């Protein structure tokens, strides 16, 4: 049998091909319905809410207001304070988690006695609920009974009680510290998985070429970990920008607006002022900003894959 | 063979389904099984969710009312408002809900609550309710009642009786005496302060108690917002200065919530703090009854005493499909037996019935008697739609900014007034 004849025998008839295509769409339909219901509908609904003046207890009486609620948020200086603090919050936490996570991953990748145990222990902060973490840090930072003040007093660095969460200058860094503590294990575990995938031969080759520890890290570890670092950093950026649990419990956005971030600003508008339309307008702006971050991530990932 | 086995299984399955269907049908036939029961969904928060009082109370109601089954859902107070608002918006709210007077204005404006006045008019227990307290369920003094009074508190002041006796200081009755006493007990070098000011979560009630005690009012008799009047601005400045210039409050005051204020008093850091009867068991248990005293909130003018009262009542949702059963349960909660059980429990707030308030259990306890005395002149949050937002978010933000010197007393009260006036 010639190749042409074989190909002709393998090609399905037009009616069979149509049936296959229909079956494929049928099998994809449940996933499509789920995606539409769980992602597309809420997104479109949020867009609709953001251009309507809607009160939470009176959803039936919506008035179309166009971009008015977006413009109103821009006219509010507290909104811009929350934007600035969201940037500091996100960059600060993700950056610190990356650095400490890398240190943790490098340590946990070294062979030492009880390594499996310590790898498990290192995950405890990540496995703890946000409210629990918030309550724990509230008491650690308490001006009267907190461990931090007690240690500083014993070292002679502090003479009166210092209220870390009541001072605008220290409140945001204090809550960020709690978030860094909680999220570092995630980075450590992700990077550790990446480190374990790097072949030992490459380190051997680096040693043969006369490279020391820093050179091995700079020219072997970092380049090969780059995709893991990128994906983890971008995922954490999106999560941390949206993350308001710790701030909500520890400071409620205060003192004043010193720890107010955009998600908390949107939450107060939607659930405390009951202006869910105004809340949606703020949330949409955060969503667009994060969509931008996703695009950057996809480009970076594309460039990494192209290099590989 | 396989086909026969399959047919046999199908027959058995059909048989089981038939039995289930028939038994279900028999179950709703009169006289053949239990009578149909109306389910009343009740949402509430409990200060102590582990208190066995509440399950026992629900069981008692269900046992004594065969046609009604109350299904309670306990939700923490911190999430209660959000969950109730969301559920009502989605059309899945409860029939009856525990409710704060803070939220009355916004829910009534949205038409979410059923007026109770016509039910109350035919209710035998209405004469026993302390007359002044019906107003806590109205949004205007002559309007319809939307919330059934249930448990209330008035703000008074706890003080360290042992410290005051040792220092020969009388418990303060006026603003001037209060500041003098607070200064006397303030010594930052020993981490001691005169007053536990609560600038963080939930501090709005304490603040309002001092505001009205100083002569300020949220609204005038015609219902106009006057919280940013010159008088109110001056009283608010006096309150801010307790932290800023008098420095009689701990450095953590701007962010202190209940746990911190209570902990500072129990830990011997503060000499006074303002709260209600709900803390009496905790502080006397920790410090001993002889070390703890209680006085009404000090006032600017002893001839015009005032403090803040807040009510936790019960409401019926307008969308309820079981209004008669809902009313039966809702009114039963305010009847003498159920109310006494609730007030004596770990939830421990003030009963709203005259007959209970005058009974020996409440009249021999100084924390209850001080509260009842204050109830005669206590003032509640007004029934304005903006109160929910002010009490849940805005007050804390602007109070903290004022305590930190970022905004003035006038600016703080202007923002509160604007929120109260908004529709």
XYZ file of C-alpha atoms in Angstrom:
731
model
C 0.000 0.000 0.000
C 1.367 3.430 -0.952
C 1.651 6.281 1.534
C -1.134 8.154 -0.272
C -3.398 5.149 -0.031
C -2.589 4.766 3.674
C -3.293 8.459 4.255
C -6.576 8.173 2.391
C -7.583 5.195 4.491
C -6.711 7.055 7.740
C -8.551 10.310 6.837
C -12.055 10.275 8.338
C -15.084 11.022 6.241
C -16.478 14.625 6.448
C -19.511 13.487 8.454
C -17.268 11.592 10.893
C -15.027 14.662 11.301
C -18.094 16.824 12.047
C -19.261 14.298 14.636
C -15.788 14.285 16.250
C -15.762 18.062 16.419
C -19.247 18.094 17.939
C -18.161 15.525 20.507
C -15.099 17.614 21.355
C -17.256 20.693 21.938
C -19.700 18.613 23.970
C -16.892 17.341 26.204
C -15.520 20.866 26.612
C -18.949 22.309 27.402
C -18.987 21.555 31.163
C -15.609 23.247 31.614
C -16.780 26.219 29.536
C -19.967 26.544 31.581
C -17.943 26.411 34.796
C -15.508 29.044 33.530
C -18.355 31.281 32.395
C -20.156 30.893 35.701
C -17.176 31.229 38.004
C -14.990 33.739 36.149
C -16.736 35.496 33.286
C -20.051 36.241 35.037
C -18.554 37.691 38.252
C -16.126 39.763 36.182
C -18.849 41.143 33.930
C -21.086 41.715 36.946
C -18.289 43.688 38.661
C -17.874 45.829 35.529
C -21.640 46.438 35.465
C -21.706 47.340 39.175
C -18.810 49.753 38.758
C -20.761 51.897 36.279
C -23.996 51.862 38.298
C -24.878 53.585 41.566
C -25.990 50.538 43.563
C -26.593 50.190 47.297
C -26.001 46.767 48.786
C -29.407 46.491 50.451
C -31.182 47.884 47.359
C -29.725 46.000 44.414
C -32.939 46.462 42.454
C -32.593 50.247 42.220
C -29.419 50.717 40.175
C -28.776 53.954 38.297
C -26.308 54.123 35.414
C -23.607 56.657 36.265
C -20.916 55.845 33.714
C -17.397 56.604 34.946
C -18.598 58.791 37.833
C -17.589 56.317 40.524
C -14.123 55.922 39.023
C -13.719 59.704 38.933
C -15.035 59.994 42.500
C -12.370 57.583 43.724
C -9.659 59.610 41.960
C -10.934 62.770 43.653
C -10.557 61.197 47.096
C -7.067 61.778 48.561
C -7.528 58.721 50.797
C -7.770 56.570 47.646
C -4.354 57.775 46.472
C -2.948 57.158 49.952
C -4.257 53.601 49.726
C -2.733 53.193 46.216
C 0.665 54.370 47.429
C 0.494 52.069 50.431
C -0.596 49.127 48.272
C 2.545 49.558 46.156
C 4.769 49.747 49.272
C 2.913 46.800 50.806
C 3.200 44.600 47.715
C 6.764 45.398 46.667
C 8.062 45.323 50.248
C 6.471 42.037 51.199
C 7.147 40.165 47.959
C 10.751 41.423 47.879
C 11.436 40.435 51.486
C 9.735 37.067 51.059
C 11.845 36.377 47.963
C 15.124 37.203 49.735
C 14.297 35.313 52.942
C 12.683 32.472 50.974
C 15.856 32.100 48.893
C 17.998 31.991 52.039
C 15.644 29.404 53.551
C 15.632 27.280 50.399
C 19.457 27.297 50.154
C 19.709 26.276 53.817
C 17.090 23.551 53.537
C 18.802 22.216 50.403
C 22.008 21.493 52.335
C 22.332 18.028 53.857
C 22.135 18.209 57.653
C 20.783 16.133 60.507
C 16.990 16.376 60.888
C 16.538 18.154 57.548
C 13.155 16.534 56.842
C 11.898 17.683 60.242
C 13.003 21.286 59.723
C 11.513 21.335 56.240
C 8.182 20.480 57.869
C 8.591 23.023 60.679
C 9.428 25.771 58.182
C 5.961 25.388 56.667
C 4.089 26.187 59.900
C 3.702 29.950 59.276
C 2.338 29.279 55.782
C -0.081 26.647 57.103
C -1.421 28.957 59.848
C -4.655 30.841 59.237
C -4.355 34.575 58.628
C -6.530 35.473 61.602
C -4.372 33.345 63.885
C -1.221 34.971 62.524
C -2.768 38.426 62.995
C -3.751 37.705 66.604
C -0.312 36.276 67.347
C 1.485 39.333 65.976
C -0.963 41.674 67.723
C 0.249 40.275 71.029
C 3.903 40.061 69.986
C 3.768 43.773 69.141
C 1.574 44.784 72.088
C 3.026 47.827 73.788
C 2.485 46.526 77.320
C 2.777 42.755 77.090
C 4.541 42.254 73.736
C 7.743 40.232 73.434
C 9.327 42.796 71.120
C 9.006 45.669 73.615
C 10.144 43.419 76.432
C 13.319 42.425 74.571
C 14.045 46.041 73.608
C 13.529 47.148 77.211
C 15.864 44.464 78.521
C 18.483 45.535 75.990
C 18.100 49.107 77.220
C 16.943 50.325 73.798
C 13.463 51.283 75.019
C 12.497 53.053 78.224
C 8.722 53.482 77.872
C 6.101 51.352 76.161
C 6.197 51.842 72.391
C 2.960 51.277 70.481
C 4.077 49.860 67.125
C 0.564 49.687 65.691
C -0.553 53.096 66.993
C 2.253 55.055 65.309
C 1.672 55.898 61.627
C 5.398 55.497 60.884
C 5.656 51.960 62.268
C 2.154 50.504 61.770
C 2.577 49.554 58.085
C 6.067 48.049 58.520
C 4.789 46.110 61.559
C 1.919 44.527 59.625
C 4.264 43.889 56.680
C 6.627 42.085 59.051
C 3.813 39.709 60.009
C 2.998 39.123 56.323
C 6.660 38.450 55.481
C 6.872 35.935 58.322
C 3.721 34.185 57.132
C 4.539 34.032 53.406
C 8.288 33.311 53.365
C 7.840 29.509 53.590
C 5.867 29.531 50.344
C 8.824 31.053 48.527
C 11.225 28.712 50.316
C 9.295 25.604 49.298
C 8.872 26.700 45.683
C 12.542 27.628 45.352
C 13.612 24.444 47.112
C 11.720 22.410 44.511
C 13.554 24.387 41.814
C 16.929 23.847 43.498
C 16.384 20.098 43.697
C 15.782 19.973 39.944
C 19.238 21.450 39.156
C 21.593 18.610 38.137
C 24.617 18.184 40.433
C 26.830 17.855 37.310
C 26.518 21.564 36.651
C 27.911 22.428 40.075
C 30.715 19.926 39.495
C 31.491 21.566 36.174
C 31.540 24.987 37.871
C 33.967 23.670 40.490
C 36.219 22.160 37.793
C 36.195 25.555 36.050
C 37.490 27.072 39.283
C 34.227 28.678 40.399
C 33.582 29.155 44.131
C 30.299 29.151 46.012
C 29.246 32.601 44.832
C 30.114 31.817 41.205
C 28.088 28.591 41.368
C 25.131 30.541 42.761
C 25.525 33.376 40.257
C 26.063 31.277 37.121
C 24.277 27.989 37.873
C 21.649 28.381 40.576
C 20.188 31.774 39.668
C 19.782 31.225 35.885
C 18.213 27.807 36.382
C 15.938 29.066 39.132
C 14.800 32.038 37.074
C 11.518 30.514 35.804
C 10.619 29.424 39.356
C 11.500 32.854 40.765
C 9.439 34.548 38.069
C 6.336 32.462 38.448
C 6.447 32.552 42.253
C 7.078 36.289 42.384
C 4.261 37.088 40.003
C 1.800 34.793 41.780
C 2.711 36.306 45.145
C 2.470 39.833 43.726
C -1.135 39.189 42.742
C -1.998 37.525 46.042
C -0.287 40.100 48.251
C -1.798 43.074 46.398
C -5.233 41.587 47.151
C -4.368 40.417 50.650
C -6.153 42.363 53.386
C -6.749 39.802 56.157
C -3.806 40.822 58.332
C -4.434 44.544 57.964
C -8.135 44.112 58.617
C -7.576 42.233 61.882
C -4.442 43.989 63.138
C -5.198 47.643 62.394
C -8.453 47.966 60.433
C -6.501 50.199 58.034
C -5.378 52.515 60.839
C -4.147 54.339 62.731
C -6.126 56.806 60.657
C -5.392 55.545 57.144
C -1.753 54.565 57.771
C -2.239 50.912 56.755
C -5.170 51.313 54.374
C -4.637 49.456 51.103
C -6.819 49.409 47.982
C -8.685 46.135 48.733
C -9.541 47.411 52.226
C -10.657 50.744 50.751
C -12.963 48.864 48.344
C -14.249 46.645 51.163
C -15.150 49.633 53.353
C -16.971 51.270 50.442
C -18.924 48.127 49.552
C -19.725 46.654 52.963
C -19.602 49.518 55.465
C -20.883 52.364 53.288
C -23.046 49.786 51.435
C -22.021 51.510 48.165
C -21.203 48.304 46.309
C -21.010 50.134 42.967
C -18.311 52.468 44.290
C -16.510 49.481 45.840
C -16.625 47.637 42.504
C -15.159 50.674 40.705
C -12.154 50.618 43.039
C -11.806 46.832 42.801
C -11.900 47.022 38.981
C -8.955 49.422 39.007
C -6.966 46.995 41.127
C -7.956 44.160 38.768
C -6.724 46.123 35.737
C -3.429 46.911 37.480
C -2.958 43.250 38.347
C -3.890 42.199 34.801
C -0.992 44.422 33.693
C 1.270 42.512 36.066
C 0.063 39.220 34.560
C 0.889 40.439 31.055
C 4.394 41.408 32.140
C 4.781 37.996 33.748
C 3.665 36.181 30.590
C 6.125 38.191 28.505
C 8.967 37.479 30.894
C 8.079 33.804 30.987
C 7.937 33.761 27.177
C 11.400 35.320 26.965
C 12.796 32.770 29.441
C 11.332 29.879 27.471
C 12.715 31.340 24.249
C 16.200 31.488 25.797
C 15.896 27.871 26.967
C -28.614 -14.011 32.103
C -27.014 -10.552 32.517
C -30.167 -8.908 31.218
C -32.289 -10.844 33.735
C -30.034 -9.775 36.623
C -30.229 -6.149 35.473
C -34.023 -6.275 35.323
C -34.099 -7.745 38.804
C -31.953 -4.851 40.187
C -34.167 -2.306 38.451
C -37.242 -3.855 40.021
C -35.655 -3.741 43.479
C -34.615 -0.114 43.009
C -38.118 0.833 41.903
C -39.504 -0.961 44.946
C -37.255 0.983 47.320
C -38.168 4.285 45.642
C -41.865 3.412 45.917
C -41.553 2.671 49.635
C -39.666 5.939 50.224
C -42.243 7.918 48.239
C -45.223 6.362 50.008
C -43.689 6.779 53.449
C -42.959 10.422 52.620
C -46.533 10.928 51.492
C -47.865 9.224 54.649
C -45.639 11.501 56.678
C -47.553 14.565 55.558
C -50.991 12.963 55.984
C -52.861 14.372 59.005
C -52.975 11.933 61.880
C -50.494 9.504 60.374
C -47.264 11.184 61.504
C -45.878 14.377 63.006
C -47.835 17.578 62.355
C -46.183 19.963 59.865
C -43.904 22.449 61.516
C -42.942 25.967 60.509
C -39.205 26.539 60.450
C -38.058 29.926 61.720
C -34.455 30.761 60.833
C -32.823 32.903 63.493
C -29.411 34.544 63.123
C -27.575 35.917 66.099
C -24.186 36.604 67.628
C -23.179 35.594 71.118
C -20.470 37.332 73.136
C -19.518 33.859 74.357
C -20.499 31.280 71.685
C -19.742 28.384 74.060
C -22.408 29.520 76.544
C -24.818 26.572 77.063
C -27.634 29.013 77.848
C -28.563 29.595 74.219
C -28.985 25.992 72.958
C -31.018 25.281 76.110
C -33.222 28.299 75.430
C -33.902 27.232 71.827
C -34.703 23.690 72.954
C -37.123 25.099 75.524
C -38.898 27.131 72.845
C -39.072 24.255 70.358
C -40.370 21.882 73.056
C -43.104 24.270 74.182
C -44.189 25.366 70.675
C -44.960 22.171 68.715
C -45.888 23.945 65.473
C -42.658 25.941 65.232
C -39.038 24.875 64.938
C -36.414 27.549 65.428
C -33.168 26.891 63.582
C -30.475 29.211 64.944
C -27.241 30.224 63.261
C -24.574 31.826 65.431
C -22.321 34.278 63.553
C -19.500 36.301 65.155
C -20.444 39.953 65.656
C -17.437 41.089 63.596
C -18.901 39.387 60.490
C -22.575 39.706 61.365
C -23.415 42.930 59.551
C -21.608 41.890 56.346
C -23.300 38.506 56.273
C -26.766 39.868 57.000
C -26.472 42.601 54.372
C -25.237 40.138 51.752
C -27.909 37.556 52.555
C -30.741 40.083 52.429
C -29.427 41.472 49.131
C -29.395 37.927 47.735
C -32.895 37.188 49.069
C -31.673 34.518 51.460
C -31.878 36.279 54.819
C -33.275 34.719 57.997
C -36.807 35.201 59.350
C -35.641 36.762 62.610
C -32.295 38.331 63.374
C -30.528 39.735 66.374
C -29.802 43.367 65.587
C -27.882 46.447 66.764
C -29.508 49.884 66.917
C -26.511 51.134 64.845
C -27.902 49.411 61.745
C -31.559 50.379 62.087
C -31.482 53.488 59.879
C -29.897 51.841 56.833
C -32.058 48.698 56.988
C -35.308 50.631 57.488
C -34.399 52.967 54.621
C -33.856 49.918 52.411
C -37.254 48.497 53.417
C -35.629 45.308 54.708
C -37.374 45.184 58.100
C -40.965 44.394 59.000
C -42.592 47.039 61.247
C -43.510 45.455 64.573
C -45.861 48.117 65.968
C -49.073 46.293 64.993
C -47.798 43.033 66.536
C -46.695 44.818 69.716
C -50.131 46.465 70.083
C -51.637 42.974 70.605
C -48.796 41.608 72.734
C -49.489 41.025 76.441
C -45.932 41.697 77.552
C -45.656 45.237 76.153
C -46.465 47.047 79.414
C -43.551 45.373 81.190
C -40.914 46.766 78.780
C -39.102 49.827 80.207
C -40.986 52.573 78.390
C -37.957 54.643 77.310
C -36.429 51.616 75.555
C -39.063 51.349 72.811
C -37.309 54.343 71.249
C -34.228 52.232 70.575
C -36.258 50.305 68.004
C -37.590 53.392 66.221
C -35.865 55.690 63.767
C -37.894 58.689 64.970
C -39.518 59.234 68.386
C -43.045 58.864 67.011
C -42.352 56.382 64.251
C -43.004 52.666 63.930
C -41.077 50.175 66.051
C -38.843 47.943 63.927
C -36.701 46.329 66.603
C -37.956 44.517 69.678
C -35.862 45.606 72.681
C -33.997 42.681 74.207
C -30.662 43.349 75.920
C -29.115 46.734 76.470
C -26.134 48.321 78.105
C -25.263 51.771 79.378
C -21.682 52.970 79.544
C -20.250 53.671 82.976
C -16.731 53.812 84.363
C -14.728 51.169 86.169
C -12.027 52.443 88.514
C -9.383 50.880 90.746
C -11.081 51.289 94.098
C -7.945 50.160 95.962
C -5.731 52.741 94.238
C -8.229 55.542 94.807
C -8.590 54.677 98.506
C -4.844 54.458 98.946
C -4.344 57.852 97.311
C -7.295 59.401 99.144
C -8.985 60.346 95.869
C -12.755 60.306 95.457
C -14.122 58.582 92.325
C -14.755 61.309 89.741
C -18.246 62.621 89.058
C -17.365 65.546 86.787
C -15.041 66.108 83.830
C -12.701 68.241 85.980
C -12.530 65.631 88.746
C -11.959 62.960 86.100
C -8.969 64.755 84.532
C -7.502 65.518 87.972
C -7.798 61.873 89.056
C -6.435 60.597 85.734
C -3.379 62.863 86.066
C -2.835 61.710 89.627
C -2.480 58.087 88.501
C -0.434 58.775 85.368
C 3.263 57.928 85.552
C 4.711 56.877 82.170
C 8.051 55.919 83.748
C 6.214 53.110 85.546
C 3.891 52.449 82.582
C 0.874 53.730 84.517
C -1.907 55.822 83.056
C -5.088 57.346 84.411
C -7.515 56.315 81.686
C -7.778 53.518 79.114
C -8.916 55.500 76.081
C -10.170 53.233 73.289
C -9.287 54.752 69.926
C -9.376 51.447 68.032
C -12.073 48.994 67.046
C -15.392 49.494 68.883
C -14.307 52.691 70.666
C -17.187 54.724 69.241
C -19.548 53.833 72.107
C -17.098 55.000 74.761
C -16.511 58.195 72.778
C -20.226 58.869 72.383
C -20.746 58.333 76.126
C -18.238 61.117 76.889
C -19.580 63.323 74.096
C -23.150 63.294 75.406
C -21.890 63.528 79.003
C -20.157 66.736 77.927
C -23.385 68.138 76.499
C -22.883 67.340 72.803
C -25.644 65.671 70.793
C -25.711 63.727 67.534
C -29.067 65.180 66.459
C -31.316 67.936 67.796
C -34.958 67.309 68.824
C -36.043 67.887 65.197
C -33.657 65.211 63.964
C -31.097 67.576 62.391
C -27.466 66.478 62.641
C -25.637 68.716 65.139
C -22.590 66.599 65.934
C -20.329 69.268 64.383
C -21.807 72.131 66.429
C -19.342 74.381 68.338
C -20.383 72.687 71.586
C -19.664 69.217 70.179
C -16.332 70.367 68.703
C -15.268 71.638 72.146
C -16.237 68.401 73.939
C -14.488 66.356 71.254
C -11.367 68.485 71.656
C -11.476 67.796 75.417
C -11.660 64.054 74.644
C -8.777 64.225 72.118
C -6.700 66.174 74.618
C -6.928 63.359 77.155
C -4.423 61.658 74.854
C -2.671 64.558 73.156
C -2.102 67.214 75.818
C -3.164 65.769 79.176
C -1.384 62.516 78.213
C -3.396 60.466 80.705
C -3.970 57.608 78.218
C -1.371 54.968 77.180
C 0.647 55.580 73.979
C -1.227 52.707 72.340
C -4.622 54.446 72.824
C -5.175 55.292 69.112
C -5.176 51.606 68.186
C -6.454 50.058 71.425
C -9.554 47.883 71.110
C -11.478 46.154 73.876
C -8.881 43.442 74.553
C -6.104 45.997 75.028
C -8.174 48.370 77.194
C -9.416 45.519 79.382
C -5.928 43.978 79.581
C -4.392 47.310 80.652
C -6.956 47.728 83.451
C -6.601 44.143 84.630
C -2.820 44.362 84.389
C -2.561 47.431 86.633
C -1.569 49.791 83.812
C -4.676 52.014 83.839
C -6.713 53.323 86.767
C -10.031 53.788 84.903
C -11.764 52.565 81.787
C -15.237 53.013 80.387
C -17.330 49.982 79.521
C -20.568 48.306 80.554
C -21.852 45.528 82.774
C -20.487 42.917 80.346
C -16.972 43.373 81.818
C -17.986 43.210 85.491
C -17.475 39.458 85.919
C -14.084 39.575 84.152
C -12.580 42.491 86.080
C -13.847 41.459 89.510
C -12.724 37.890 88.806
C -9.234 39.094 87.935
C -8.723 41.891 90.478
C -11.186 40.949 93.218
C -14.450 42.725 94.023
C -12.814 44.954 96.633
C -10.353 46.408 94.089
C -12.940 47.425 91.500
C -15.419 50.284 91.777
C -17.931 51.687 89.357
C -19.307 55.205 88.829
C -21.535 56.750 86.170
C -19.680 58.378 83.265
C -18.377 61.723 84.612
C -20.280 64.714 83.233
C -19.460 68.306 82.364
C -22.557 69.602 84.167
C -23.859 67.502 87.078
C -27.320 69.001 86.532
C -27.483 67.510 83.047
C -26.208 63.922 83.292
C -25.996 61.827 80.141
C -24.317 58.699 78.880
C -24.623 56.347 75.938
C -26.905 53.323 75.765
C -26.983 50.769 73.003
C -29.549 48.071 72.370
C -29.189 44.585 70.962
C -32.721 43.663 69.933
C -34.471 41.360 67.508
C -35.999 42.192 64.134
C -38.240 40.404 61.671
C -37.132 40.501 58.051
C -39.717 41.796 55.587
C -39.032 38.885 53.230
C -39.872 36.290 55.889
C -42.510 33.829 54.727
C -43.423 32.849 58.296
C -44.232 36.134 59.986
C -46.717 34.768 62.539
C -44.294 32.083 63.726
C -41.423 34.580 63.603
C -43.347 36.974 65.853
C -44.195 34.159 68.296
C -40.490 33.414 68.710
C -39.330 37.022 68.650
C -41.799 38.092 71.363
C -41.091 34.968 73.441
C -37.419 36.021 73.681
C -38.519 39.241 75.391
C -40.852 37.493 77.827
C -39.804 37.267 81.448
C -38.568 33.649 81.673
C -36.397 33.665 78.540
C -35.051 37.131 79.276
C -34.068 36.248 82.831
C -32.151 33.193 81.618
C -30.344 35.307 79.003
C -29.485 38.176 81.382
C -28.120 35.858 84.077
C -25.976 33.965 81.565
C -22.395 34.701 80.507
C -23.847 37.059 77.866
C -24.746 39.228 80.910
C -26.421 42.425 79.762
C -29.387 44.363 81.100
C -32.926 42.984 80.839
C -35.450 45.376 79.291
C -38.350 44.377 81.577
C -39.352 46.478 84.581
C -40.347 43.394 86.555
C -36.872 41.890 86.152
C -34.960 45.120 86.680
C -36.630 45.524 90.081
C -35.990 41.931 91.200
C -33.408 41.270 93.915
C -30.852 39.555 91.615
C -30.340 42.798 89.690
C -30.939 45.228 92.557
C -28.220 43.755 94.782
C -25.478 44.064 92.152
C -23.827 47.502 91.954
C -22.912 47.027 88.278
C -26.549 46.413 87.365
C -27.940 49.174 89.612
C -25.490 51.756 88.230
C -26.514 50.740 84.704
C -30.235 50.954 85.456
C -29.775 54.358 87.116
C -28.003 55.618 83.996
C -30.735 54.178 81.735
C -33.054 56.981 82.905
C -30.987 59.572 81.043
C -28.954 57.503 78.575
C -28.940 58.489 74.890
C -28.708 56.067 71.965
C -27.256 56.442 68.470
C -29.796 58.207 66.230
C -31.761 56.142 63.693
C -30.006 57.618 60.658
C -28.898 55.519 57.669
C -25.301 56.740 58.009
C -24.866 55.443 61.570
C -23.925 51.964 60.326
C -20.986 53.339 58.312
C -19.902 55.788 61.024
C -19.887 53.146 63.751
C -18.350 50.372 61.625
C -15.573 52.236 59.830
C -15.515 56.026 59.644
C -15.393 56.853 63.356
C -12.245 54.796 63.922
C -10.491 56.347 60.934
C -11.205 59.979 61.849
C -10.802 59.487 65.606
C -7.342 58.037 65.078
C -6.418 60.847 62.705
C -7.570 63.388 65.312
C -5.684 61.634 68.118
C -2.538 61.685 65.969
C -3.002 65.379 65.199
C -3.560 64.786 61.475
C -6.978 66.462 61.496
C -8.716 68.883 63.873
C -11.700 68.204 66.101
C -13.852 70.247 63.700
C -12.668 68.283 60.638
C -13.318 64.989 62.391
C -16.864 65.935 63.331
C -17.581 67.486 59.923
C -16.785 64.138 58.291
C -19.024 62.290 60.729
C -21.820 64.819 60.178
C -21.539 64.456 56.383
C -21.771 60.670 56.670
C -24.766 60.909 59.015
C -26.554 63.284 56.667
C -25.946 61.171 53.561
C -28.925 59.209 52.256
